Tab-separated table of C-alpha atoms in Angstrom:
chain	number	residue	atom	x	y	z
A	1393	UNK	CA	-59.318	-29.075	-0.840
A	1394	UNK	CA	-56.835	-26.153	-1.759
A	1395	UNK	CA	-54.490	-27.217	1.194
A	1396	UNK	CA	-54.671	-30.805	0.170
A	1397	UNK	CA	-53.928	-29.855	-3.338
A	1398	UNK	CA	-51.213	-27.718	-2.255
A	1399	UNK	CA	-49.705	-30.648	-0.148
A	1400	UNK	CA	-49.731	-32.840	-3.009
A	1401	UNK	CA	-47.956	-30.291	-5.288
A	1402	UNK	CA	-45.324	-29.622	-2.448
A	1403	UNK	CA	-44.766	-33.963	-2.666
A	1404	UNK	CA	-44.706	-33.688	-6.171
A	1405	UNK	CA	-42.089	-31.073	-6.383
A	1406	UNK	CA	-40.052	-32.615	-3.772
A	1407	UNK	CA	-39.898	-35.916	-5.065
A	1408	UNK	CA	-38.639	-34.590	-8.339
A	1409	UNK	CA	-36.122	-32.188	-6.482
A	1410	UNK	CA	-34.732	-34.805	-4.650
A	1411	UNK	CA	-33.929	-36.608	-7.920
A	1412	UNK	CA	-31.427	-34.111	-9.219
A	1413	UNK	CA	-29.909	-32.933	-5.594
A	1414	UNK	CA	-29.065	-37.143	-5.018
A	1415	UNK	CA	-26.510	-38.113	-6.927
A	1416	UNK	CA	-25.252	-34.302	-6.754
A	1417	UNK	CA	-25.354	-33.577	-2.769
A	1418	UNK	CA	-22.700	-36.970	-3.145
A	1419	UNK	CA	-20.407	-35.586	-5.580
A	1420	UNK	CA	-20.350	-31.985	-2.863
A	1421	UNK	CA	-19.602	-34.245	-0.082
A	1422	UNK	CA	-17.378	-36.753	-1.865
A	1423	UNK	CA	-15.391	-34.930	-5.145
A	1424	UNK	CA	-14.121	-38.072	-6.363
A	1425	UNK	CA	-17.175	-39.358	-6.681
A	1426	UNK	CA	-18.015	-39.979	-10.390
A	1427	UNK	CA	-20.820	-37.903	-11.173
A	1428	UNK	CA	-21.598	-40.503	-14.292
A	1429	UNK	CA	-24.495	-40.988	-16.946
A	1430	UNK	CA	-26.126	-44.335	-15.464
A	1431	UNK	CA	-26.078	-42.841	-11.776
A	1432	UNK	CA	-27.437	-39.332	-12.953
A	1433	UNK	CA	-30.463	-40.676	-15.042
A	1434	UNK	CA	-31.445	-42.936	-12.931
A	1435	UNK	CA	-32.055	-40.942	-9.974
A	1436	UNK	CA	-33.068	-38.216	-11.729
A	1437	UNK	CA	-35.576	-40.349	-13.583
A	1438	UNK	CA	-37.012	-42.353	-11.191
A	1439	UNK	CA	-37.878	-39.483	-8.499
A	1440	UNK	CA	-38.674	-37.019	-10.816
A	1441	UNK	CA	-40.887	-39.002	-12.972
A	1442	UNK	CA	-42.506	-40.118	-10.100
A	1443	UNK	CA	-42.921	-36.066	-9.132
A	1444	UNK	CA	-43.680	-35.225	-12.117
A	1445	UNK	CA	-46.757	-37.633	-12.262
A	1446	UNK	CA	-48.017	-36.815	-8.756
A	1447	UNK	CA	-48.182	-33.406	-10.198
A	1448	UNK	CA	-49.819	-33.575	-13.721
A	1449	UNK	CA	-52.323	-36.335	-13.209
A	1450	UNK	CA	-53.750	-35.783	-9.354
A	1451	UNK	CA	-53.204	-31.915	-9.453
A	1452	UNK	CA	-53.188	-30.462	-12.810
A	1453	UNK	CA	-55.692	-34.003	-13.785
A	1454	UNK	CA	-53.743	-33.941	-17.359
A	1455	UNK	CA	-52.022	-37.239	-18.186
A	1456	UNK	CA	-51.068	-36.131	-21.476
A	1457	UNK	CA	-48.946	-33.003	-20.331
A	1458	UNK	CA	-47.057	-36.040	-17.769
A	1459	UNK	CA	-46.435	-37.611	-21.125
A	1460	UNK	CA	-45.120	-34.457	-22.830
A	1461	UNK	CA	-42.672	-33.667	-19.711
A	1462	UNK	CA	-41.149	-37.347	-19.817
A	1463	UNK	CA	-40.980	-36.832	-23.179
A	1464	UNK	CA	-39.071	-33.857	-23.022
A	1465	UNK	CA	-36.816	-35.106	-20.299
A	1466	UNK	CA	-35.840	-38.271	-22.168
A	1467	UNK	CA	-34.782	-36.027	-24.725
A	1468	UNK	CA	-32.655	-33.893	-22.587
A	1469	UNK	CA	-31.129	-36.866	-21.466
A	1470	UNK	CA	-30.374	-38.133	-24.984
A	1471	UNK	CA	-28.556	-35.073	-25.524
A	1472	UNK	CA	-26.537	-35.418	-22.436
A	1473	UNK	CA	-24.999	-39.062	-23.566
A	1474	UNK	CA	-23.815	-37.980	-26.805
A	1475	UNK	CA	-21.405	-34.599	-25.009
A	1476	UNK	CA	-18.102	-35.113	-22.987
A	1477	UNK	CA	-17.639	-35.156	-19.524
A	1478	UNK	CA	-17.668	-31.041	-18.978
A	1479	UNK	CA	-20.609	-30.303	-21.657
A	1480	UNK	CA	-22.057	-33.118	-19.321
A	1481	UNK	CA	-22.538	-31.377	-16.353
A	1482	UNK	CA	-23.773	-28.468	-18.053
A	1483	UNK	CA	-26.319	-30.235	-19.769
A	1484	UNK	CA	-27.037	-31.346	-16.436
A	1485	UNK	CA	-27.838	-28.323	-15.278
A	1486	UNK	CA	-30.010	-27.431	-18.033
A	1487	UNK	CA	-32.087	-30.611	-16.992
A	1488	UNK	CA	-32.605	-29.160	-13.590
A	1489	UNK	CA	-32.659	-25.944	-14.484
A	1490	UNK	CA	-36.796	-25.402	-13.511
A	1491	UNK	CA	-38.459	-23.059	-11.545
A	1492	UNK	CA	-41.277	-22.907	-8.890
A	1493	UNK	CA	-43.551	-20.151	-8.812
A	1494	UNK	CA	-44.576	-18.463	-5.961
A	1495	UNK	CA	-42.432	-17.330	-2.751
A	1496	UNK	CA	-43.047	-20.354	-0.321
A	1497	UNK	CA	-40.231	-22.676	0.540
A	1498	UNK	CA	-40.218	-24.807	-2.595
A	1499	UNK	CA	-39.932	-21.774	-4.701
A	1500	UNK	CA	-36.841	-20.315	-2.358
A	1501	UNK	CA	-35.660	-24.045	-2.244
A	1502	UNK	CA	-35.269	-24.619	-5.973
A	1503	UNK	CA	-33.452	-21.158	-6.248
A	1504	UNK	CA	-30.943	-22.336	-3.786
A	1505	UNK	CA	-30.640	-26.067	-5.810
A	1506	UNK	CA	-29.661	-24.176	-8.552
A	1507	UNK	CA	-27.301	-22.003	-7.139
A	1508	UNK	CA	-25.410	-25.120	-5.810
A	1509	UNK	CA	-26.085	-26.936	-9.124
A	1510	UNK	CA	-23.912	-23.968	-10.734
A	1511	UNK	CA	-21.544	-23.979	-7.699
A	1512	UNK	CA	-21.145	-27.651	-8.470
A	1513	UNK	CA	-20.689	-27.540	-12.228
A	1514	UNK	CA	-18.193	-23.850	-12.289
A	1515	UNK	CA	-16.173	-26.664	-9.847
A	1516	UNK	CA	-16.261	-29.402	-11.951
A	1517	UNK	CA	-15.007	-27.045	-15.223
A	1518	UNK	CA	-12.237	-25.924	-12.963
A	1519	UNK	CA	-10.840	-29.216	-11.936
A	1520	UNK	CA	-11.343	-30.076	-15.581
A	1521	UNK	CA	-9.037	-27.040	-16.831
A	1522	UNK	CA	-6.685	-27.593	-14.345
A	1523	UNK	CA	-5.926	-31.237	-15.344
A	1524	UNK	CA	-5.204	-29.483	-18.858
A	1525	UNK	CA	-3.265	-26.565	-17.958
A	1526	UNK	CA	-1.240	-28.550	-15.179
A	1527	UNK	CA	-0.222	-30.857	-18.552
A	1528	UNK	CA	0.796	-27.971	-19.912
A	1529	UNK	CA	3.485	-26.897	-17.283
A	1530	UNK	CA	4.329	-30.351	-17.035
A	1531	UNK	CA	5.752	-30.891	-20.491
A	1532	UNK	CA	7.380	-27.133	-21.297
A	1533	UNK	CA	10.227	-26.046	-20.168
A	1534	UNK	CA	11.284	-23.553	-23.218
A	1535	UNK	CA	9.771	-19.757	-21.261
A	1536	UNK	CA	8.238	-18.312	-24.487
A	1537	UNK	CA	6.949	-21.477	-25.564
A	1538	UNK	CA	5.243	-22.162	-22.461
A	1539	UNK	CA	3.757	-18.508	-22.428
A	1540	UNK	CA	2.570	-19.096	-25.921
A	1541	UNK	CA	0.375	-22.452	-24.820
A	1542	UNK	CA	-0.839	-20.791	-21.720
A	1543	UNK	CA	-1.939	-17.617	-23.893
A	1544	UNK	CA	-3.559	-20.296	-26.518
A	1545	UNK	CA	-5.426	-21.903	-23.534
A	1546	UNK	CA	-7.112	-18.800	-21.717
A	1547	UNK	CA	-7.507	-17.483	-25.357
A	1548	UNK	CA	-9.949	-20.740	-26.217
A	1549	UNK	CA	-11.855	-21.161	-23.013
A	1550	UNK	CA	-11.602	-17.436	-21.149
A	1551	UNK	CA	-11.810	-15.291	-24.582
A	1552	UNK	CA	-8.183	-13.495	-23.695
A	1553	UNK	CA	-7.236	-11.535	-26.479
A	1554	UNK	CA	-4.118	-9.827	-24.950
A	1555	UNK	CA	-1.356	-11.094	-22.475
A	1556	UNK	CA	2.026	-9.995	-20.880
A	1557	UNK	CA	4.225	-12.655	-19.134
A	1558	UNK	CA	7.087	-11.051	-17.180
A	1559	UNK	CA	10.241	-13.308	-15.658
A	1560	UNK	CA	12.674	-11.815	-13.037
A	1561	UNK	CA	16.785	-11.781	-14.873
A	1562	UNK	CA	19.424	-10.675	-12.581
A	1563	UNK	CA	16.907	-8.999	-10.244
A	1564	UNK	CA	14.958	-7.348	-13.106
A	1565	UNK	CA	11.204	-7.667	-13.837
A	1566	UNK	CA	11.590	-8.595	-18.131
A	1567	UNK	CA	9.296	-9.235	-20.589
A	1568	UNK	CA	9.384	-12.736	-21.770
A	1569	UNK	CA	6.371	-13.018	-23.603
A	1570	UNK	CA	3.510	-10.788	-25.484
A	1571	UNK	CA	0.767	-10.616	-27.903
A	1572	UNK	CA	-1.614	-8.075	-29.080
A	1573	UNK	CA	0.204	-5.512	-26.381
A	1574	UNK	CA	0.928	-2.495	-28.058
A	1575	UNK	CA	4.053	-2.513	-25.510
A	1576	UNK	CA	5.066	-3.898	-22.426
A	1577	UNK	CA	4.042	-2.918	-19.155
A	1578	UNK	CA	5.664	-2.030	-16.443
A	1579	UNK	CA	4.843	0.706	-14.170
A	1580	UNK	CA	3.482	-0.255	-11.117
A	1581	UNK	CA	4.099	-3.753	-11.756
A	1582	UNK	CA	6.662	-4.657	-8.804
A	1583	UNK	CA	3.751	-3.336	-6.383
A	1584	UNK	CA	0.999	-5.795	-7.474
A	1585	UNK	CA	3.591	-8.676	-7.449
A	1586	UNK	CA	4.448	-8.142	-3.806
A	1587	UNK	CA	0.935	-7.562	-2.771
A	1588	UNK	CA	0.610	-11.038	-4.329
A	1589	UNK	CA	-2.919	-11.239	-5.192
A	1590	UNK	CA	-4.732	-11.233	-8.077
A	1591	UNK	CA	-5.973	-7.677	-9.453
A	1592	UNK	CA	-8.999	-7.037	-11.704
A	1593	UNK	CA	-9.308	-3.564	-13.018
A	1594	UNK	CA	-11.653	-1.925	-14.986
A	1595	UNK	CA	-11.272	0.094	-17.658
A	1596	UNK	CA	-14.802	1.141	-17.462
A	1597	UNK	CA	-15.978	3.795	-20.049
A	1598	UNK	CA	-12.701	4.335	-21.072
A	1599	UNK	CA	-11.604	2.506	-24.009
A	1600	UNK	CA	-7.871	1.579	-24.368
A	1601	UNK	CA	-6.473	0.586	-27.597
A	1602	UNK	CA	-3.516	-1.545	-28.533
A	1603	UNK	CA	-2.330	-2.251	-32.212
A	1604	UNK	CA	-5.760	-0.498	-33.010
A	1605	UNK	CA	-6.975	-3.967	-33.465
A	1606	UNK	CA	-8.800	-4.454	-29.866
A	1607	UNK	CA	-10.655	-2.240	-27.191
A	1608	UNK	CA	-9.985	-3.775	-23.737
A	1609	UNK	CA	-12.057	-2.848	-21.194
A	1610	UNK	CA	-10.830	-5.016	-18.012
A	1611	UNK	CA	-7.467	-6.172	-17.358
A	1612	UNK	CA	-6.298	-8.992	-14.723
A	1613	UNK	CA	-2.954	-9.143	-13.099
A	1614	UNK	CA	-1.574	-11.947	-11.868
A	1615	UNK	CA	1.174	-12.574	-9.812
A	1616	UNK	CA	3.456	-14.996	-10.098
A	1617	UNK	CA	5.537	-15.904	-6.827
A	1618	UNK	CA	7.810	-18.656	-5.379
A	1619	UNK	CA	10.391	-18.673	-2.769
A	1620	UNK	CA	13.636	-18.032	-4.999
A	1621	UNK	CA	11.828	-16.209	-8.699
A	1622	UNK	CA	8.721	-14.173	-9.011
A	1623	UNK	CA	7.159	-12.523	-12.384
A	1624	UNK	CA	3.307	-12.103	-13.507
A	1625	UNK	CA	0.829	-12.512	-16.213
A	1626	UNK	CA	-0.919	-9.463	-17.263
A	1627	UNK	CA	-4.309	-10.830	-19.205
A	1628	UNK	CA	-6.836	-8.203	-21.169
A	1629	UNK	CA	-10.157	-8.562	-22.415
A	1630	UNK	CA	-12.746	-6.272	-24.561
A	1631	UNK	CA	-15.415	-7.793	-21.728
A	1632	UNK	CA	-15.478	-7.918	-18.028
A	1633	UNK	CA	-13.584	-11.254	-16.539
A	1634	UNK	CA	-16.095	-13.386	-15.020
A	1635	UNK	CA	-15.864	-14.692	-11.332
A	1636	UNK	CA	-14.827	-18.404	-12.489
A	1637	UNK	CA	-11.881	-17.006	-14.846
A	1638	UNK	CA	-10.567	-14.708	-11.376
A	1639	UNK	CA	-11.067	-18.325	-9.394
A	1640	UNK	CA	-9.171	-20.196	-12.276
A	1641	UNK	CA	-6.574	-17.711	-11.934
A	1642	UNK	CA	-6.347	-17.969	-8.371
A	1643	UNK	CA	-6.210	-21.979	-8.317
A	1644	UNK	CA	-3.591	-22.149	-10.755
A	1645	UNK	CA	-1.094	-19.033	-10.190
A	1646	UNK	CA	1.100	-21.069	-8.001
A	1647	UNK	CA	1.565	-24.612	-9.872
A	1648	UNK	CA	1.889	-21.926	-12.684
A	1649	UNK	CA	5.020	-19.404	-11.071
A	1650	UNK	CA	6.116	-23.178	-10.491
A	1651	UNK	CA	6.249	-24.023	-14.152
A	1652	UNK	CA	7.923	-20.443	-15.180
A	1653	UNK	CA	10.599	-21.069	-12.619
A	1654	UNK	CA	11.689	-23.864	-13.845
A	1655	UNK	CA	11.419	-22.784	-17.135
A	1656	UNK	CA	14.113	-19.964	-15.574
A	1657	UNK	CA	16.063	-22.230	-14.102
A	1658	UNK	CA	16.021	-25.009	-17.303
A	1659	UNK	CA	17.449	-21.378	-19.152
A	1660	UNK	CA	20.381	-20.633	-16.307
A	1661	UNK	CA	21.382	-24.470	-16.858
A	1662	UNK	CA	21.341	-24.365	-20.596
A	1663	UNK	CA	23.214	-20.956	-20.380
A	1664	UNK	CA	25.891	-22.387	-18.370
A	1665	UNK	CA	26.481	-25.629	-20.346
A	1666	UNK	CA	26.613	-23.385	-23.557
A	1667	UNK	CA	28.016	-20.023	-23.276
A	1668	UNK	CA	31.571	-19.077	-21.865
A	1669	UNK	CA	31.801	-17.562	-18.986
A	1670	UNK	CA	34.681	-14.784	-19.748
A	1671	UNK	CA	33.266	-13.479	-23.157
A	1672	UNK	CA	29.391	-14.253	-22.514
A	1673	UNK	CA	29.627	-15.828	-26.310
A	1674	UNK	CA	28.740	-19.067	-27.190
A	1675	UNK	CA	31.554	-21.730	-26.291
A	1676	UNK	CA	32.907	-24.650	-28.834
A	1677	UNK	CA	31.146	-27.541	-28.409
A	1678	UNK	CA	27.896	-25.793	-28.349
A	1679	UNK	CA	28.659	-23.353	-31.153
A	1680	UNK	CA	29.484	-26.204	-33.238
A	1681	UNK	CA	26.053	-27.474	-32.597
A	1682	UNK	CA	24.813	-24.311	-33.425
A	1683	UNK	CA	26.896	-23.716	-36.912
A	1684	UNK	CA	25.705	-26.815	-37.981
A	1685	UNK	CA	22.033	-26.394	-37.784
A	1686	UNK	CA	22.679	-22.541	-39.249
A	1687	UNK	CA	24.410	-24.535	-42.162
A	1688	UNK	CA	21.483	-27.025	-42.870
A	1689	UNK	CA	19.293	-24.168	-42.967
A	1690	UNK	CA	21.454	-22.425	-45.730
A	1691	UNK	CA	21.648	-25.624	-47.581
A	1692	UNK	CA	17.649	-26.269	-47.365
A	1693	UNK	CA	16.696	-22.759	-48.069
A	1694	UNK	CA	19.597	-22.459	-50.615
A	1695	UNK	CA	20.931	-19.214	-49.010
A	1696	UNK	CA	24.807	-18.234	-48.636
A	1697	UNK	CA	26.357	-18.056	-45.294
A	1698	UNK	CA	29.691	-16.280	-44.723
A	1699	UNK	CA	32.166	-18.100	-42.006
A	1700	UNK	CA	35.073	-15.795	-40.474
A	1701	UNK	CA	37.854	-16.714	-37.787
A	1702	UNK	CA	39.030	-13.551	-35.703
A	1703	UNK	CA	42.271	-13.349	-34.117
A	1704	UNK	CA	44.021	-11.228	-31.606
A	1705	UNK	CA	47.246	-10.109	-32.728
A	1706	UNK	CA	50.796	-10.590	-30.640
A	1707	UNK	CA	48.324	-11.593	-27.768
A	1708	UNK	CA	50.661	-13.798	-25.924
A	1709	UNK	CA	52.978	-10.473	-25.968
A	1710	UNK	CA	50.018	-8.444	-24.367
A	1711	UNK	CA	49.699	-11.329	-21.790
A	1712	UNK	CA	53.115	-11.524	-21.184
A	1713	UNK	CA	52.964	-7.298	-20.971
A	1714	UNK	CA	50.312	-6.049	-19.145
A	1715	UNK	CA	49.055	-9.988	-17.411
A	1716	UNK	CA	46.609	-12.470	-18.314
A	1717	UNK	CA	44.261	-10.404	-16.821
A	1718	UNK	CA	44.393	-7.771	-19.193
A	1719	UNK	CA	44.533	-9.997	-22.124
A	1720	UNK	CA	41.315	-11.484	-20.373
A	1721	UNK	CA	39.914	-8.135	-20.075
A	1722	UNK	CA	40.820	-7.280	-24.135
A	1723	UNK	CA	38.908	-10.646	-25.095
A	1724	UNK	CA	35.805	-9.961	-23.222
A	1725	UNK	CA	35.668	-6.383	-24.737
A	1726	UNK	CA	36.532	-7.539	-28.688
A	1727	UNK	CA	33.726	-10.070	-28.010
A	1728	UNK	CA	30.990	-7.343	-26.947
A	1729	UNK	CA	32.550	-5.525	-30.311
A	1730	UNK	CA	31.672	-8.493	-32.044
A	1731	UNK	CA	28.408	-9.124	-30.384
A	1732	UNK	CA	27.487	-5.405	-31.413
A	1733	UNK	CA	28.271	-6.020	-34.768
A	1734	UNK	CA	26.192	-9.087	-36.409
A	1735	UNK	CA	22.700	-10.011	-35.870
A	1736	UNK	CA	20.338	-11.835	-33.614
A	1737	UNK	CA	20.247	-15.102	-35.905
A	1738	UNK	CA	24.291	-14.655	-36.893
A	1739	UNK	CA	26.794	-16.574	-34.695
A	1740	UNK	CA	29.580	-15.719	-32.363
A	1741	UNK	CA	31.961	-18.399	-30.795
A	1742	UNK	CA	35.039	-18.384	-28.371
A	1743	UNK	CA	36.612	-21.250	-31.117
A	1744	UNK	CA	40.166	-21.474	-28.486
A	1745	UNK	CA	42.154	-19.421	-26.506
A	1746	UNK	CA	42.290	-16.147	-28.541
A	1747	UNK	CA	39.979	-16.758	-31.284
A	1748	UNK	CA	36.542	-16.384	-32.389
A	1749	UNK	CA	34.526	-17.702	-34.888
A	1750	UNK	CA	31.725	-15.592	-36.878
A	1751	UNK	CA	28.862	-17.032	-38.988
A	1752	UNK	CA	26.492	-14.824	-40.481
A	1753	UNK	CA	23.870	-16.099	-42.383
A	1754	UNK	CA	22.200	-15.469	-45.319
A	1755	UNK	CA	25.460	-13.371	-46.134
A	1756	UNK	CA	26.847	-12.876	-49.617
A	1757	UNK	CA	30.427	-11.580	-49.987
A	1758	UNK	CA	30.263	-7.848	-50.082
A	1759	UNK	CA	28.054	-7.897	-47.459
A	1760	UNK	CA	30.575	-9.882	-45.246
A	1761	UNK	CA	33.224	-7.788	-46.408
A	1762	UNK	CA	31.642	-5.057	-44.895
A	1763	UNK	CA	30.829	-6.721	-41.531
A	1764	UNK	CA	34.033	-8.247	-41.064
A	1765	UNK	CA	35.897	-4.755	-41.805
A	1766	UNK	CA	33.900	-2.907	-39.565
A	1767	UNK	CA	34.722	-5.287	-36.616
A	1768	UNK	CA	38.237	-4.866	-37.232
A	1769	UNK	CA	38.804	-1.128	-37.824
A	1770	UNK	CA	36.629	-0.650	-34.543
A	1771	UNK	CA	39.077	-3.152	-32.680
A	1772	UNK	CA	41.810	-1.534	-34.113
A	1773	UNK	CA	39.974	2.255	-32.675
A	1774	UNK	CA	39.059	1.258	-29.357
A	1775	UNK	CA	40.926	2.717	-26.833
A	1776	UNK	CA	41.629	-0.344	-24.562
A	1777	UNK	CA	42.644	0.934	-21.006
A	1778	UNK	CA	43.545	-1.523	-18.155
A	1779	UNK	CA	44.648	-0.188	-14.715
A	1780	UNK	CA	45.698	3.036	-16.373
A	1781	UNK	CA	47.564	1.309	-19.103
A	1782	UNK	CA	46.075	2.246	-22.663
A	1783	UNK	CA	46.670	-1.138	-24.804
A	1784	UNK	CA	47.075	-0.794	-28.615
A	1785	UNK	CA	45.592	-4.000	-30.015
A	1786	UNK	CA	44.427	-5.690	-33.795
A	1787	UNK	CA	42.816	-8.881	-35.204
A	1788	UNK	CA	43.213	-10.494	-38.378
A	1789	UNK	CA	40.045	-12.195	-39.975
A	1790	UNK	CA	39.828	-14.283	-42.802
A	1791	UNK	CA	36.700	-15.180	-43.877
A	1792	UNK	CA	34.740	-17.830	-46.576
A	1793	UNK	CA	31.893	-17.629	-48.269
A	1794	UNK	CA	29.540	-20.875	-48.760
A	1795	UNK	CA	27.520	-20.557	-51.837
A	1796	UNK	CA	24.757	-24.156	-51.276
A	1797	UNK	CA	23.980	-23.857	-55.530
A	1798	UNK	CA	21.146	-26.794	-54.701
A	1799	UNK	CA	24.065	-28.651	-52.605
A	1800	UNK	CA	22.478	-31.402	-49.754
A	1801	UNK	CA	25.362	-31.857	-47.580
A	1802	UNK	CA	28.572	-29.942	-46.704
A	1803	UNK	CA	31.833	-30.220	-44.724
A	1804	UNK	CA	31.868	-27.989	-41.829
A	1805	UNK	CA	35.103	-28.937	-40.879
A	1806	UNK	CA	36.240	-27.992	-43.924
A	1807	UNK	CA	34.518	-24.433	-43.872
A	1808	UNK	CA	35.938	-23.783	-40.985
A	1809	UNK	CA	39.341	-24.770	-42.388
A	1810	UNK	CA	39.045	-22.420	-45.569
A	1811	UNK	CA	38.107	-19.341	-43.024
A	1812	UNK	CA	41.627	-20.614	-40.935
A	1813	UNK	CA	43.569	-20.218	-43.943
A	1814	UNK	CA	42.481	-16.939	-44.799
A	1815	UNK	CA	43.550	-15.751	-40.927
A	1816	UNK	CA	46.488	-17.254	-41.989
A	1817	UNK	CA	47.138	-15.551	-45.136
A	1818	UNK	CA	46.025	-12.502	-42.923
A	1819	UNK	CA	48.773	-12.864	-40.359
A	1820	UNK	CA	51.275	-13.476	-43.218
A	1821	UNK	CA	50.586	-10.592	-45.056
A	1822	UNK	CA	51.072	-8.276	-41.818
A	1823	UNK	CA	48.330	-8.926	-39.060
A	1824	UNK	CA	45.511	-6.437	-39.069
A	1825	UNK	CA	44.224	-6.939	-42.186
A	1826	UNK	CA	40.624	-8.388	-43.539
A	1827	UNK	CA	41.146	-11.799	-46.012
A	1828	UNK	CA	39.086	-13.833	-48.045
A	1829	UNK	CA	39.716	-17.158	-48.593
């Protein structure tokens, strides 16, 4: 009687096993396979309703616990229409997720369905996170701004609270990109990039803090490597990254050095098609550009800006002196003086030929008085030396201050015009000299 009873529990079981592993042993074999509502309940409910009533009413002789357990599972699989296609697999696996007492074959068996039910949803999440991050590098090209989305992304589904993101310049490893680092890291770094593999360390029971905000206690390393750029993404965590964040990390490190590189190479392009080449400052058409967006932000935040034309003096004599060379060399080196002198948001332009053109905004007039001044007496102090010749050499600025008082609209062209006549009042009066208009 015991064996027969034992028989009929190991049909029972099966049946009802066999209704989960169905529709799941096709989605192993076939990925593309839609793993969908209709096809999941109906196999699971059919079988395992059937198991479930072998086993209740001719073993356990209880027709009202059979009731209870289709109860339950109709419930379960309420729950599972009304989630999205991720929450649907793990709700999936909550449905299957039984046990068998005992350590016979069924009991072994249903510890091994589970492990492949896990194996099967960790896989689904992945491709699922992949489609989202691959959208990512498919629509950013800006470097920081792509950092910042990827950072957002682990920080919502992995828990990241710190990152690094690192971008080879000029055969340098540079920092393009951190948050809640207390400062960059790079010792070591080149080492783990050429090993090319993903690194998990640590920290164990020693607790490192950064902006005494967090305690990290395992950092990843990832590098990032294609034929012609490599850099990496250093990710921390106050837990222990779990295996499926490492595999995540693993599947997407190369569509994602990918995505950075052409980010670089976007950068290189834009660099080219803006900047000129001799003085590394911005050149006209693109400063232009440039002035005119710093000038709608004066007029919308109602804040002055101060607009100054530099100018070499007697350069055509130095060029005719010394070689165009030399004068080449003299403009490149009063453009790093200049370029030393303002700030990151200010403005620097090769306007033509010898000139530049300065905005600096948010600049009142004894402020730009200052700036403009100091530019010029260090011009005038430098001691310019071209194969062995020492050059003497001056500029003349004049300079205009735009005031918005609640103004809407502006002429540039005729800002720039008021700073030309103040060079030219400059040059009048002497050369070497500071003017306002």
């Amino acid at each position: 009687m015991e064996i027969k009873k034992r028989l009929l529990r190991d049909i029972a079981l099966m049946t009802a096993l066999s209704g989960i592993l169905t529709p799941l042993v096709l989605k192993f074999i076939n990925p593309s396979f839609e793993l969908g509502y209709l096809e999941f309940t109906t196999s699971l409910f059919s079988n395992f309703a059937l198991g479930i009533f072998i086993y209740f009413t001719l073993i356990e002789g209880s027709l009202k616990s059979y009731f209870e357990s289709l109860s339950n599972l109709l419930s379960r699989l309420r729950r599972v229409k009304k989630v999205g296609k991720i929450n649907e697999m793990k709700a999936y696996l909550e449905i299957s997720n039984f046990s068998v007492k005992g350590n016979d074959f069924l009991s072994k068996f249903s510890k091994e369905l589970l492990f492949f039910l896990n194996t099967v949803y960790e896989d689904e999440l992945l491709n699922q996170y992949q489609k989202e991050i691959n959208d990512i590098f498919g629509k950013t090209l800006e470097s920081k701004i792509l950092a910042s989305k990827v950072y957002q992304f682990l920080y919502d589904r992995f828990g990241v609270i710190a990152i690094c993101f690192y971008s080879q310049d000029k055969g340098e490893m540079k920092p393009i990109f951190f948050a809640n680092f207390e400062s960059t890291i790079l010792d070591g770094l080149n080492e783990f990039i050429e090993n090319d593999k993903v690194k998990v360390i640590n920290v164990n029971n020693i607790v490192v803090n950064f902006l005494g905000k967090f305690q990290l206690k395992s950092v990843c390393i990832v590098p990032l490597v294609t034929e012609s750029w490599k850099g990496a993404m250093i990710l921390g965590k106050t837990d222990k990254f779990k295996g499926i964040e490492v595999a995540f990390y693993r599947r997407i490190r190369h569509s994602m050095a990918q995505a950075f590189r052409n980010a670089y190479i976007y950068k290189l392009l834009r660099r080219e098609s803006s900047i000129d080449p001799l003085t590394g400052l911005y050149n006209r058409r693109f400063g232009l550009k440039r002035l005119r967006e710093i000038i709608k932000l004066a007029l919308r935040e109602n804040k002055p800006i101060a607009i100054g034309m530099l100018d070499i003096d007697n350069f055509k004599r130095i060029n005719d002196t010394y070689g165009h060379l030399a004068g080449d060399y003299i403009l490149k080196k009063i453009a790093e003086i200049v370029i030393n002198n303002i700030r990151e948001n200010d403005l620097a332009v090769r306007f033509g030929g010898e000139e530049i053109l300065i905005a600096l905004y948010n600049t009142n007039e004894s402020t730009a008085k200052d700036v403009f001044e100091r530019i010029r007496k260090l011009v005038e102090s430098y001691t310019f030396k071209y194969e062995g010749q020492e050059i003497s050499v001056t500029v003349s600025i004049g300079y205009h201050v735009f005031y918005p008082m609640g103004k809407k609209d502006v002429d540039v062209e005729q800002l720039i015009d008021f700073a030309d006549k103040a060079l030219y009042d400059a040059k009048s009066a002497g050369k070497n000299l500071t003017v306002k208009f």
